[in-house]
Coordinates of C-alpha atoms in Angstrom, one line a residue:
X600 CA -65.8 -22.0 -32.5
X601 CA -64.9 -19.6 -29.4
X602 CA -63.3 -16.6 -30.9
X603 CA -62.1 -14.1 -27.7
X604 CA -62.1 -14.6 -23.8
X605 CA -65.7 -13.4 -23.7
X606 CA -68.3 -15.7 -24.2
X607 CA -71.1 -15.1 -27.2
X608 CA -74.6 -14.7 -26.4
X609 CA -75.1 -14.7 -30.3
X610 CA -73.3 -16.4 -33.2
X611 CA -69.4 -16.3 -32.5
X612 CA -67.6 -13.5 -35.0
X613 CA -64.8 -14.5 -37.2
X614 CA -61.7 -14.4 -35.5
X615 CA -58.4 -12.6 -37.1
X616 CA -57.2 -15.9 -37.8
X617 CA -60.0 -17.0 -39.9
X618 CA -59.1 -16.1 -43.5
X619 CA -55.8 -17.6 -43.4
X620 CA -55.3 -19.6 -46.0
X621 CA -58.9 -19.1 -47.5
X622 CA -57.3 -18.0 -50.5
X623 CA -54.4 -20.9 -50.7
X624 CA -54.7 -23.2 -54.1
X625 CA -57.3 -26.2 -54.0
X626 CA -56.7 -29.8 -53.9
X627 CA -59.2 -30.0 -56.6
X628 CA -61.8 -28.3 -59.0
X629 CA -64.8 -28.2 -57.1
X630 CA -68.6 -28.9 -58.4
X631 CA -71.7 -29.4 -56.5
X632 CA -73.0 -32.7 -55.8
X633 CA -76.2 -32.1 -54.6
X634 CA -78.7 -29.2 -55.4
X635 CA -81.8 -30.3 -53.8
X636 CA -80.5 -29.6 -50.7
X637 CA -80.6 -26.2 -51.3
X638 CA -83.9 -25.6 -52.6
X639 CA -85.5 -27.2 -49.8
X640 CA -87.1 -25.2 -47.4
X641 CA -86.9 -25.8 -43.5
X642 CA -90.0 -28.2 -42.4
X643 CA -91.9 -26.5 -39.9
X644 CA -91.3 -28.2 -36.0
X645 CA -93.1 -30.3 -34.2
X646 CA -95.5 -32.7 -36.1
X647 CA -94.3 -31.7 -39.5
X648 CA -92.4 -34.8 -40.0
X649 CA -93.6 -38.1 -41.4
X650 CA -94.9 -40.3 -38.1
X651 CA -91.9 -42.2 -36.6
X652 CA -93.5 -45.6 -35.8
X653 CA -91.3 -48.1 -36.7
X654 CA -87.5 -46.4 -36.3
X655 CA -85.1 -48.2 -38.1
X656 CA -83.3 -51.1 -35.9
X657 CA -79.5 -50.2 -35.2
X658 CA -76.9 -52.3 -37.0
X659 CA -76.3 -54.0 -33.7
X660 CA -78.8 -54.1 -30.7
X661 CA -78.3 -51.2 -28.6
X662 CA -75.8 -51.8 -25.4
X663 CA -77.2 -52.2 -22.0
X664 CA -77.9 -49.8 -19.5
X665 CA -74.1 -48.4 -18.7
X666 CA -74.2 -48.7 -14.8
X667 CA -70.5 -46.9 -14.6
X668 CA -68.4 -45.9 -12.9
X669 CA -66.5 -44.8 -15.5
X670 CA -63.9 -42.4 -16.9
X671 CA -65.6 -38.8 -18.1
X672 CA -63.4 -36.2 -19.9
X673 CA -64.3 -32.1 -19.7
X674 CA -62.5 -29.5 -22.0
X675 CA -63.3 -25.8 -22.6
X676 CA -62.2 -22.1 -22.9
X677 CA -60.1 -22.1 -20.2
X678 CA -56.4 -22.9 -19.5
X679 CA -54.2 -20.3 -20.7
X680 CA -52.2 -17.7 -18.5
X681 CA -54.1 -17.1 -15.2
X682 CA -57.0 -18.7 -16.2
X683 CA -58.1 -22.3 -14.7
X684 CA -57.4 -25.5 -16.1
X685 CA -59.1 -26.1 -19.4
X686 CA -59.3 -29.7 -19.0
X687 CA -60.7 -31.8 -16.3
X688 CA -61.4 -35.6 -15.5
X689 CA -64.4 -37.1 -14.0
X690 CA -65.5 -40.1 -12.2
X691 CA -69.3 -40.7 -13.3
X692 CA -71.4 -43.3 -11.7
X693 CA -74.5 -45.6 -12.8
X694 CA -76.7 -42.1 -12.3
X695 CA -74.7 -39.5 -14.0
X696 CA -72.8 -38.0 -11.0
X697 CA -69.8 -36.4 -11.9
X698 CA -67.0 -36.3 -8.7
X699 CA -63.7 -34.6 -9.6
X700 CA -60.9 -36.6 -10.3
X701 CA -57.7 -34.4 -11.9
X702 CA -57.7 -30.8 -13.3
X703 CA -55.1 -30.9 -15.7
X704 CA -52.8 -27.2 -16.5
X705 CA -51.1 -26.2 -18.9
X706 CA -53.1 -26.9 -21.8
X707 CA -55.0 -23.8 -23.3
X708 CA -58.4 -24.1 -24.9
X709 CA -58.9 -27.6 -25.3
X710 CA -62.0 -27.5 -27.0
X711 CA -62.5 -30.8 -28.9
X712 CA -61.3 -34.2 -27.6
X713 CA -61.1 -37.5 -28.9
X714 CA -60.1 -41.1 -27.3
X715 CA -58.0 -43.5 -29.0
X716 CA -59.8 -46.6 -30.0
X717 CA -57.5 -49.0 -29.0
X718 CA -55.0 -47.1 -26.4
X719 CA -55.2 -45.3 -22.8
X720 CA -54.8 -42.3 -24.8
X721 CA -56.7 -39.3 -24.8
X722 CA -56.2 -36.1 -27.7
X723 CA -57.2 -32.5 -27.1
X724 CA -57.5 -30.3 -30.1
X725 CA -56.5 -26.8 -28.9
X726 CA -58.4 -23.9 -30.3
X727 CA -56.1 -21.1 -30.5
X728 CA -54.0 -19.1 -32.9
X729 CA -50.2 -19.3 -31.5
X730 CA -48.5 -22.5 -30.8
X731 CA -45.2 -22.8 -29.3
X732 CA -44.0 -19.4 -30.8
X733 CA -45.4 -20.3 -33.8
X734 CA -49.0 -19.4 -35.7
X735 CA -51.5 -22.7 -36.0
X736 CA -53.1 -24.6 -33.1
X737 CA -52.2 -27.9 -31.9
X738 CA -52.6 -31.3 -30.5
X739 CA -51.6 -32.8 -27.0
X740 CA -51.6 -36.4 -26.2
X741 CA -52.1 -38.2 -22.7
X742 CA -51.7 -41.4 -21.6
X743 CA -54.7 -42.7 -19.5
X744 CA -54.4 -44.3 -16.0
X745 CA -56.9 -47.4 -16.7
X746 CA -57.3 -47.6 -12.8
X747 CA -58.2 -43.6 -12.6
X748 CA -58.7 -41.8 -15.5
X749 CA -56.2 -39.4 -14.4
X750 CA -53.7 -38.0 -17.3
X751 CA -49.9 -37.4 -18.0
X752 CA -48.9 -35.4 -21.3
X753 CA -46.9 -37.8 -23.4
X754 CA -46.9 -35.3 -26.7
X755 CA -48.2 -32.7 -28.8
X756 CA -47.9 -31.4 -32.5
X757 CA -48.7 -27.7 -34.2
X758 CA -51.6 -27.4 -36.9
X759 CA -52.2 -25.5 -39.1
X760 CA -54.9 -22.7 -38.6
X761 CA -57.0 -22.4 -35.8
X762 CA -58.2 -26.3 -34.8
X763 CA -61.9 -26.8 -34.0
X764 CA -62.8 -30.6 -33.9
X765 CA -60.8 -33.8 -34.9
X766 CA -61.6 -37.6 -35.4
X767 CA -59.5 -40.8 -35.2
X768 CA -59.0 -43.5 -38.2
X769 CA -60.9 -46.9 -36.8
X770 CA -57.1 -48.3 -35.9
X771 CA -55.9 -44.7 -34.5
X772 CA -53.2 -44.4 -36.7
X773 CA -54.6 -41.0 -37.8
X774 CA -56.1 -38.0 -36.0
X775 CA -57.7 -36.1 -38.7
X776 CA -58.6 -32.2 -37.7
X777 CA -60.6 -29.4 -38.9
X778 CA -59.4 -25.7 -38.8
X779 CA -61.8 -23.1 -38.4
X780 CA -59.3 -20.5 -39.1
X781 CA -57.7 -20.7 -41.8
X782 CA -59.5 -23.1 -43.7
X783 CA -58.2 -26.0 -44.0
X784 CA -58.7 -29.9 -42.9
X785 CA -55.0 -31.4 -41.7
X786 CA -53.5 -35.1 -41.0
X787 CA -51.7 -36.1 -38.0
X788 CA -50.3 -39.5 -38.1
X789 CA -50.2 -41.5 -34.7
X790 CA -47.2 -43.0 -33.8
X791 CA -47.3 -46.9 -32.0
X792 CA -47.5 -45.3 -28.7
X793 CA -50.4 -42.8 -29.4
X794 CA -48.4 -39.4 -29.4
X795 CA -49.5 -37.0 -32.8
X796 CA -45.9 -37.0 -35.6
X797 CA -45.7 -33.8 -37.5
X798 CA -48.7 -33.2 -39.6
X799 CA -48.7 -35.1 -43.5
X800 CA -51.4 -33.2 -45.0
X801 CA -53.0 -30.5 -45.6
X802 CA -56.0 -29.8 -47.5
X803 CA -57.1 -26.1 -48.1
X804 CA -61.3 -25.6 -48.8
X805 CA -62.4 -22.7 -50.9
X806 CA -65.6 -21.2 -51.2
X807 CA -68.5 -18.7 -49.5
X808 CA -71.5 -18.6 -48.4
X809 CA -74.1 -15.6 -48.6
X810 CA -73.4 -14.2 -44.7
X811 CA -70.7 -12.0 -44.9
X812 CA -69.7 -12.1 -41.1
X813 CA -70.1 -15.9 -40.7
X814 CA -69.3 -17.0 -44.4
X815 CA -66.6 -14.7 -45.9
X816 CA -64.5 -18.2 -46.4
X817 CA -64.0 -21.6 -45.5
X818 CA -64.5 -22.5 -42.0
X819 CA -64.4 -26.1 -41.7
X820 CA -66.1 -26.9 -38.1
X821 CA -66.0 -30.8 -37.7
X822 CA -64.6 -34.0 -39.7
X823 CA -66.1 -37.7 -39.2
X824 CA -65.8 -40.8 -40.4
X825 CA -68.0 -43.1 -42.1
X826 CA -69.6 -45.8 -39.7
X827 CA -67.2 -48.3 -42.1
X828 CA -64.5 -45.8 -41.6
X829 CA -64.7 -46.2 -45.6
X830 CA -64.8 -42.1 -46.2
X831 CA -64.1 -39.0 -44.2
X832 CA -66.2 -35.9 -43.8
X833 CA -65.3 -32.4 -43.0
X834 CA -68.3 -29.8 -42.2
X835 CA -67.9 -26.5 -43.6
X836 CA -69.7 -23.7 -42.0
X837 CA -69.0 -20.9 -43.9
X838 CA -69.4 -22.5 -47.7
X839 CA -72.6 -24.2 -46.4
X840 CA -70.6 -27.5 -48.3
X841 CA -69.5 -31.0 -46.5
X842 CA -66.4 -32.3 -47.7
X843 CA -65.6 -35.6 -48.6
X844 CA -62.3 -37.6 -49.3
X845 CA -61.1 -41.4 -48.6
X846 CA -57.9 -41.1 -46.2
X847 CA -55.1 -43.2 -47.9
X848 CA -53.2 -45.0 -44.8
X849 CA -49.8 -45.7 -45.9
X850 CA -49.3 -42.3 -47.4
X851 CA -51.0 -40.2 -44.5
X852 CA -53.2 -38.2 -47.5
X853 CA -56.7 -37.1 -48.0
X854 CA -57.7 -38.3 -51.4
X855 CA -60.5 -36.6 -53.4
X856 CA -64.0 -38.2 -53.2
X857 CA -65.2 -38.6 -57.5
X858 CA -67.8 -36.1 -55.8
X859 CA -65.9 -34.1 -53.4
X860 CA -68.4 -32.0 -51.7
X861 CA -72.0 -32.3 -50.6
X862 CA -73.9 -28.8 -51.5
X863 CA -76.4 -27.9 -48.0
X864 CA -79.0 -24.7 -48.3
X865 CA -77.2 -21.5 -49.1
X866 CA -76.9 -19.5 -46.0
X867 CA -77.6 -22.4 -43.3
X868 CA -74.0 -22.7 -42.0
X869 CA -73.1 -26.6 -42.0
X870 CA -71.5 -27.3 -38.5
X871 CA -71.8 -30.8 -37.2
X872 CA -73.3 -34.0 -38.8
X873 CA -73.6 -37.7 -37.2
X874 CA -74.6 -40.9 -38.5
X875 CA -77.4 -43.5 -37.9
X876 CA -75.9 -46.5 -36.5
X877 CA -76.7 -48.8 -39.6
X878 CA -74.8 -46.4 -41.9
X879 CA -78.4 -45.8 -44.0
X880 CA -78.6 -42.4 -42.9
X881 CA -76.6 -39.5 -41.7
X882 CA -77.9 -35.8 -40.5
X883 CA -76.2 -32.6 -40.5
X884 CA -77.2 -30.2 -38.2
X885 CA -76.8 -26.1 -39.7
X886 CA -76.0 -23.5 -37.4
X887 CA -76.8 -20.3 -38.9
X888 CA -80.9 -21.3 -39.8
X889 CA -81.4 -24.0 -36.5
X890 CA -82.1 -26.6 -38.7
X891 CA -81.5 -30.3 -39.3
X892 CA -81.1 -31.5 -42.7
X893 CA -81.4 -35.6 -43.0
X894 CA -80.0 -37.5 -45.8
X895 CA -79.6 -41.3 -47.2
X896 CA -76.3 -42.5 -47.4
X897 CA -74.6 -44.2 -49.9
X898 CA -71.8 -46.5 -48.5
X899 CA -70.4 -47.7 -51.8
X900 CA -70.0 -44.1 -53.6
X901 CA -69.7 -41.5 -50.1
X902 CA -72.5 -39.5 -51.5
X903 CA -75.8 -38.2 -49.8
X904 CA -78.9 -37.8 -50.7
X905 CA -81.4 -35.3 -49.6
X906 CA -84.7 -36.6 -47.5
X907 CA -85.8 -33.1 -45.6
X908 CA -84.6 -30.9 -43.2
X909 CA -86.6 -29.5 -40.2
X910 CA -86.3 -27.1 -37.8
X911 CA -85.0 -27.8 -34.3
X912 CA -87.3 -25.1 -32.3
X913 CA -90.4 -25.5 -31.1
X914 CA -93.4 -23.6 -32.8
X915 CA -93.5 -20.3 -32.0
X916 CA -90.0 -19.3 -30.5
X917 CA -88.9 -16.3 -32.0
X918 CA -85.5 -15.6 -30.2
X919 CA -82.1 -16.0 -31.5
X920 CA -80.9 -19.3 -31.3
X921 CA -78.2 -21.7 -33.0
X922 CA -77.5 -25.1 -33.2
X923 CA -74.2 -27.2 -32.4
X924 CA -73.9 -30.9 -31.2
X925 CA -76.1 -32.8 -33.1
X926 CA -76.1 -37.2 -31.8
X927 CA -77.7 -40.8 -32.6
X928 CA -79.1 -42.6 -29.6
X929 CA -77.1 -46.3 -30.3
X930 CA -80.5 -48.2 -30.7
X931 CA -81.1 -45.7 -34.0
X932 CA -84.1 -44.7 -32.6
X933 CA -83.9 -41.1 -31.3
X934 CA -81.6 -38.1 -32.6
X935 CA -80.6 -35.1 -30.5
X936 CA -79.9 -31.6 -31.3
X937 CA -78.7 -28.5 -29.0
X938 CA -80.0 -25.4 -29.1
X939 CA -77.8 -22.6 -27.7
X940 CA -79.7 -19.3 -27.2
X941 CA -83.3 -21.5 -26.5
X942 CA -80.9 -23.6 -24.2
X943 CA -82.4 -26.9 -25.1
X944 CA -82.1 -30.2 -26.5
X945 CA -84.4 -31.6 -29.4
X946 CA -85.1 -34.8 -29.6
X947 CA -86.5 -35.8 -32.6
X948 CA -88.2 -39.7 -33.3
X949 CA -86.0 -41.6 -36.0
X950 CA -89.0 -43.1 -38.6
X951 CA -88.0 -46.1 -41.0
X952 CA -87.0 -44.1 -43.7
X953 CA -84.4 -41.7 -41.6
X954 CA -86.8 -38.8 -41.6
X955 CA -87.3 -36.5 -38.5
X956 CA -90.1 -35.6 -36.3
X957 CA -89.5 -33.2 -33.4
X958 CA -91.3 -34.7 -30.2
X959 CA -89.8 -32.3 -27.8
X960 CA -87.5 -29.9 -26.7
X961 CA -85.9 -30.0 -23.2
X962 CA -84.2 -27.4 -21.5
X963 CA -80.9 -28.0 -20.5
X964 CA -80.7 -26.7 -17.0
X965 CA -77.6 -23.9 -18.2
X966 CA -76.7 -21.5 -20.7
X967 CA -75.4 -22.2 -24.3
X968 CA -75.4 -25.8 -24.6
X969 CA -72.6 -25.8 -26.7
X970 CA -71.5 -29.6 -26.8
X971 CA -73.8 -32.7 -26.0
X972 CA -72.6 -36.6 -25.2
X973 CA -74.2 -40.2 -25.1
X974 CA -72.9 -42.2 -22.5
X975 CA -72.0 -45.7 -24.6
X976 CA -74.8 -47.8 -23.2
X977 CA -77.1 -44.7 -24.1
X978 CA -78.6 -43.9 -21.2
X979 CA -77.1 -41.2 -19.6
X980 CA -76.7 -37.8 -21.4
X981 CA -74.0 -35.1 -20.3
X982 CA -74.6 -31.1 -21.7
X983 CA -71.6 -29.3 -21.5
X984 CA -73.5 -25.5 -21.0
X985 CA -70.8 -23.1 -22.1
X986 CA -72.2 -20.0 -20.5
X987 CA -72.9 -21.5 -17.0
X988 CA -69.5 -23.3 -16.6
X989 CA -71.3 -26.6 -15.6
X990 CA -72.1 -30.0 -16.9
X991 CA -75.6 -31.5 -16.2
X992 CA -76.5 -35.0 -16.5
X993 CA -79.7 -36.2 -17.9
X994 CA -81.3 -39.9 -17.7
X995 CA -82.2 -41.5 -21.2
X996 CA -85.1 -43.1 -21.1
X997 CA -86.8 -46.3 -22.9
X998 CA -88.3 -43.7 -25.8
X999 CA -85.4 -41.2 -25.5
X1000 CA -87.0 -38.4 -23.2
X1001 CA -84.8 -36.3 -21.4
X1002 CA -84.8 -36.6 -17.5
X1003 CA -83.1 -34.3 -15.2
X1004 CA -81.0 -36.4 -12.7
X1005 CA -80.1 -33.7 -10.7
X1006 CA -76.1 -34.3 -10.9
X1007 CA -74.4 -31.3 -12.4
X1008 CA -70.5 -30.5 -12.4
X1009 CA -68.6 -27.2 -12.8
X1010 CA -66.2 -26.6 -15.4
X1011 CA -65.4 -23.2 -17.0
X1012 CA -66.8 -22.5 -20.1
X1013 CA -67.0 -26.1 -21.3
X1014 CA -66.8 -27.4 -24.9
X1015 CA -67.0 -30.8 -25.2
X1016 CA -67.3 -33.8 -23.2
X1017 CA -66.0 -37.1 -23.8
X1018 CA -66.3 -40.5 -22.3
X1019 CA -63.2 -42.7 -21.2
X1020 CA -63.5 -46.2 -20.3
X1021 CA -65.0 -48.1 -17.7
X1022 CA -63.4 -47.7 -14.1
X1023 CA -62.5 -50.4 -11.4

C-alpha cells in the first residue's frame, strides 16, 4: 500500500487511516489453524530447495505463445488534483511493446484493477481515504471498447477503509476487496451490466503482529479466490494471518471458513499469495522477512498446509528489500517473486511436490518493482517499477528465464498492471 505522495524507498508507514476499524467487533472467534508455519525458519536461497525436476503438469496444458496485439491496462499513484492521469491503456504486440492508447482522468490512485470475466468491463480499486465527501475508498467501473481497449466510466461505489486489492467471483457477480486501512475485507455486488451496487458486507479482521509500525492491526493487503472459486482468501499483512471464508451468492456475505484463518511466521507480514494452476498448491509471498512460504492445498476443507518457505534473495545480499507480486507461470512450472529494494524478480523452479528452488534473480530494469503480470499465453512478462514511473516487458522463455525485450512504457508511479483482451 502507498501511504503519502512521496514514494517509499523502504517499507511504506501506516497511514492515518489505518487503524480504523481495527478495533470494530469480529465476525467470529478466531483460532489458529496452522502453527508449523510459524516455527519454520526461512530456507536459505539458491539451491536450498529440494531439486525441481519433474514440476507438476498444470491442470490444463499451458496456452500458446500470445502473439497479441492486445489490450494492456496501467494504474498507479497518480490521478488526483494536478497530478497526471492514474490510469492508462495500452496496445501491446506479439513482443511486449507497449504504444499508448487512452490516458484516462479523473480517477485518483487506482492502484489495483481487475477485468470482468465475462464483460468489456474493467474495475479500479482506488487507494485513498476520502470518497465523494465521504471517508472509505472506492470502486469505478468502465466499459471496454472490444475494438480499442479505450474506456468510458459507467459507475463507482464507496468502501469502506482504505482499498488495496480486489478479486471477482468466477461469474462477476461480486467484486470482493481488501482494505488496508481500516481493516476490513468488503462485498460489492455487480449488477447485470458490470457497474459495483452499494457494498453488502463487511467483514472486520482483528489481530497483531510483533512490528509495531507495520503490524499495530489488521491490514488486509490482497483477497483471492480458489482456482474452483470454492473459497475466498484475504492476506493480512499486519496479523501475519490469511483469511478464509466461502462467499454465499444469493445473500452477497462472506461466511466463516470451520478454520477461518491460516497462521504464517510471526513477524513476516503476509501480503500476496497465488495458486498453482492444478489447485495442489498455493504460495504466499511475506513482505516484511522477503520470503516465500509454499503450502499444499486442500480443496475440499479451504485449509493449507505447510511445505517450507525460502527466501527470495540471492545469497549474500544484505540490503533492505521487500517482497510484493508474487505469480504462477500457466504451465505450473515456474513461480515469480518481486523484490523491491534489490529491484528484481525471482524465479523459482516448481518441483512435483510444490516446493521451491530459487534458480535466479533478474533485475528488473527500474526501481521498486511493486506489481508484476503474466501475459495469458505466458510468455511475456510486464513489471510495473513504481519508483521509475515505467513498465518493462520481459520475454518468457521455454524454462521461465527472464529476457529483457527492450520495450518499456512510462506511467507515473505504477501499481498494477492488468491484461484486457485480445485486439483486432
Amino acid at each position: 500500500m502507498n501511504t503519502s505522495a512521496q514514494r517509499p524507498s523502504q517499507p511504506e508507514p501506516p497511514s492515518p487511516g489505518d487503524q480504523a476499524g481495527a478495533e470494530g467487533p469480529t465476525r467470529r472467534q478466531m483460532l489458529p489453524v496452522f502453527g508449523a508455519a510459524a516455527l519454520a525458519g526461512v530456507v536459505p536461497a539458491l539451491g536450498s530447495a529440494a531439486p525441481a525436476s519433474a514440476a507438476p503438469a498444470a491442470a490444463t496444458p499451458a496456452a500458446a505463445a500470445d502473439r497479441g496485439p492486445r489490450a494492456v491496462y496501467v494504474g498507479g499513484y497518480a490521478g488526483g488534483p494536478g497530478a497526471p492521469a492514474g490510469l492508462a491503456v495500452f496496445r501491446m504486440d506479439g513482443g511486449g511493446r507497449l504504444t499508448p492508447v487512452q490516458k484516462v482522468p479523473g480517477v485518483p490512485n487506482p492502484s489495483w484493477l481487475a477485468v470482468h470475466p465475462r464483460l468489456p468491463v474493467l474495475y479500479a480499486v482506488c487507494e485513498v481515504s476520502t470518497w465523494n465527501g465521504q471517508q472509505g475508498g472506492g470502486v469505478v467501473s468502465y466499459a471496454v471498447d472490444t475494438a480499442t481497449g479505450e474506456l468510458t466510466r459507467t459507475g463507482d461505489q464507496p468502501v469502506p477503509g482504505v482499498p488495496a486489492h480486489g478479486a471477482l467471483d468466477e461469474r462477476g457477480e461480486h467484486l470482493v476487496v481488501a482494505n488496508y486501512g481500516g481493516g476490513t475485507f468488503a462485498v460489492v455486488p455487480l449488477r447485470a451490466d458490470g457497474t459495483p451496487a452499494p457494498v453488502s458486507d463487511t467483514v472486520t479482521a482483528t489481530g497483531t503482529g510483533p512490528d509495531p509500525q507495520r503490524q499495530a492491526g489488521p491490514h488486509p493487503h490482497q483477497v483471492v479466490f480458489d482456482p474452483a472459486y470454492g473459497y475466498v482468501f484475504g492476506a493480512d499483512l499486519g496479523t501475519d494471518r490469511v483469511w478464509a471464508w466461502q462467499l454465499d451468492g444469493g445473500a452477497g456475505k462472506l461466511t466463516p471458513n470451520p478454520l477461518p484463518f491460516l497462521q504464517v511466521a510471526s513477524g513476516s507480514g503476509a501480503r500476496h499469495l497465488a495458486f498453482h494452476p492444478t489447485g495442489r498448491f498455493v504460495y504466499v509471498v511475506n513482505e516484511l522477512t522477503s520470503s516465500v512460504t509454499a503450502f499444499s492445498y486442500d480443496a475440499g476443507r479451504g485449509t493449507f498446509r505447510w511445505l517450507q518457505t525460502v527466501s527470495t534473495l540471492p545469497r549474500g545480499f544484505t540490503g533492505e528489500s521487500y517482497c510484493a507480486e508474487v505469480a504462477v507461470r500457466p504451465d505450473g512450472g515456474t513461480l515469480y517473486v518481486s523484490n523491491r529494494g534489490h529491484d528484481s524478480i525471482a524465479r523459482f523452479a516448481v518441483a512435483a511436490d510444490g516446493r521451491l528452488d530459487l534458480c535466479d534473480t533478474t533485475p528488473t530494469g527500474g526501481a521498486w518493482p511493486r506489481h508484476f503480470a503474466l501475459a495469458p499465453g505466458g510468455d511475456v512478462l510486464l513489471v510495473a517499477n513504481q519508483n521509475s514511473d515505467d513498465v518493462v516487458a520481459f520475454r518468457v522463455g521455454r524454462s521461465g528465464a527472464l529476457r529483457r525485450t527492450g520495450a518499456s512504457a512510462a506511467a507515473p508511479s505504477p501499481a498494477c498492471v492488468a491484461f484486457g483482451g485480445v485486439l483486432p
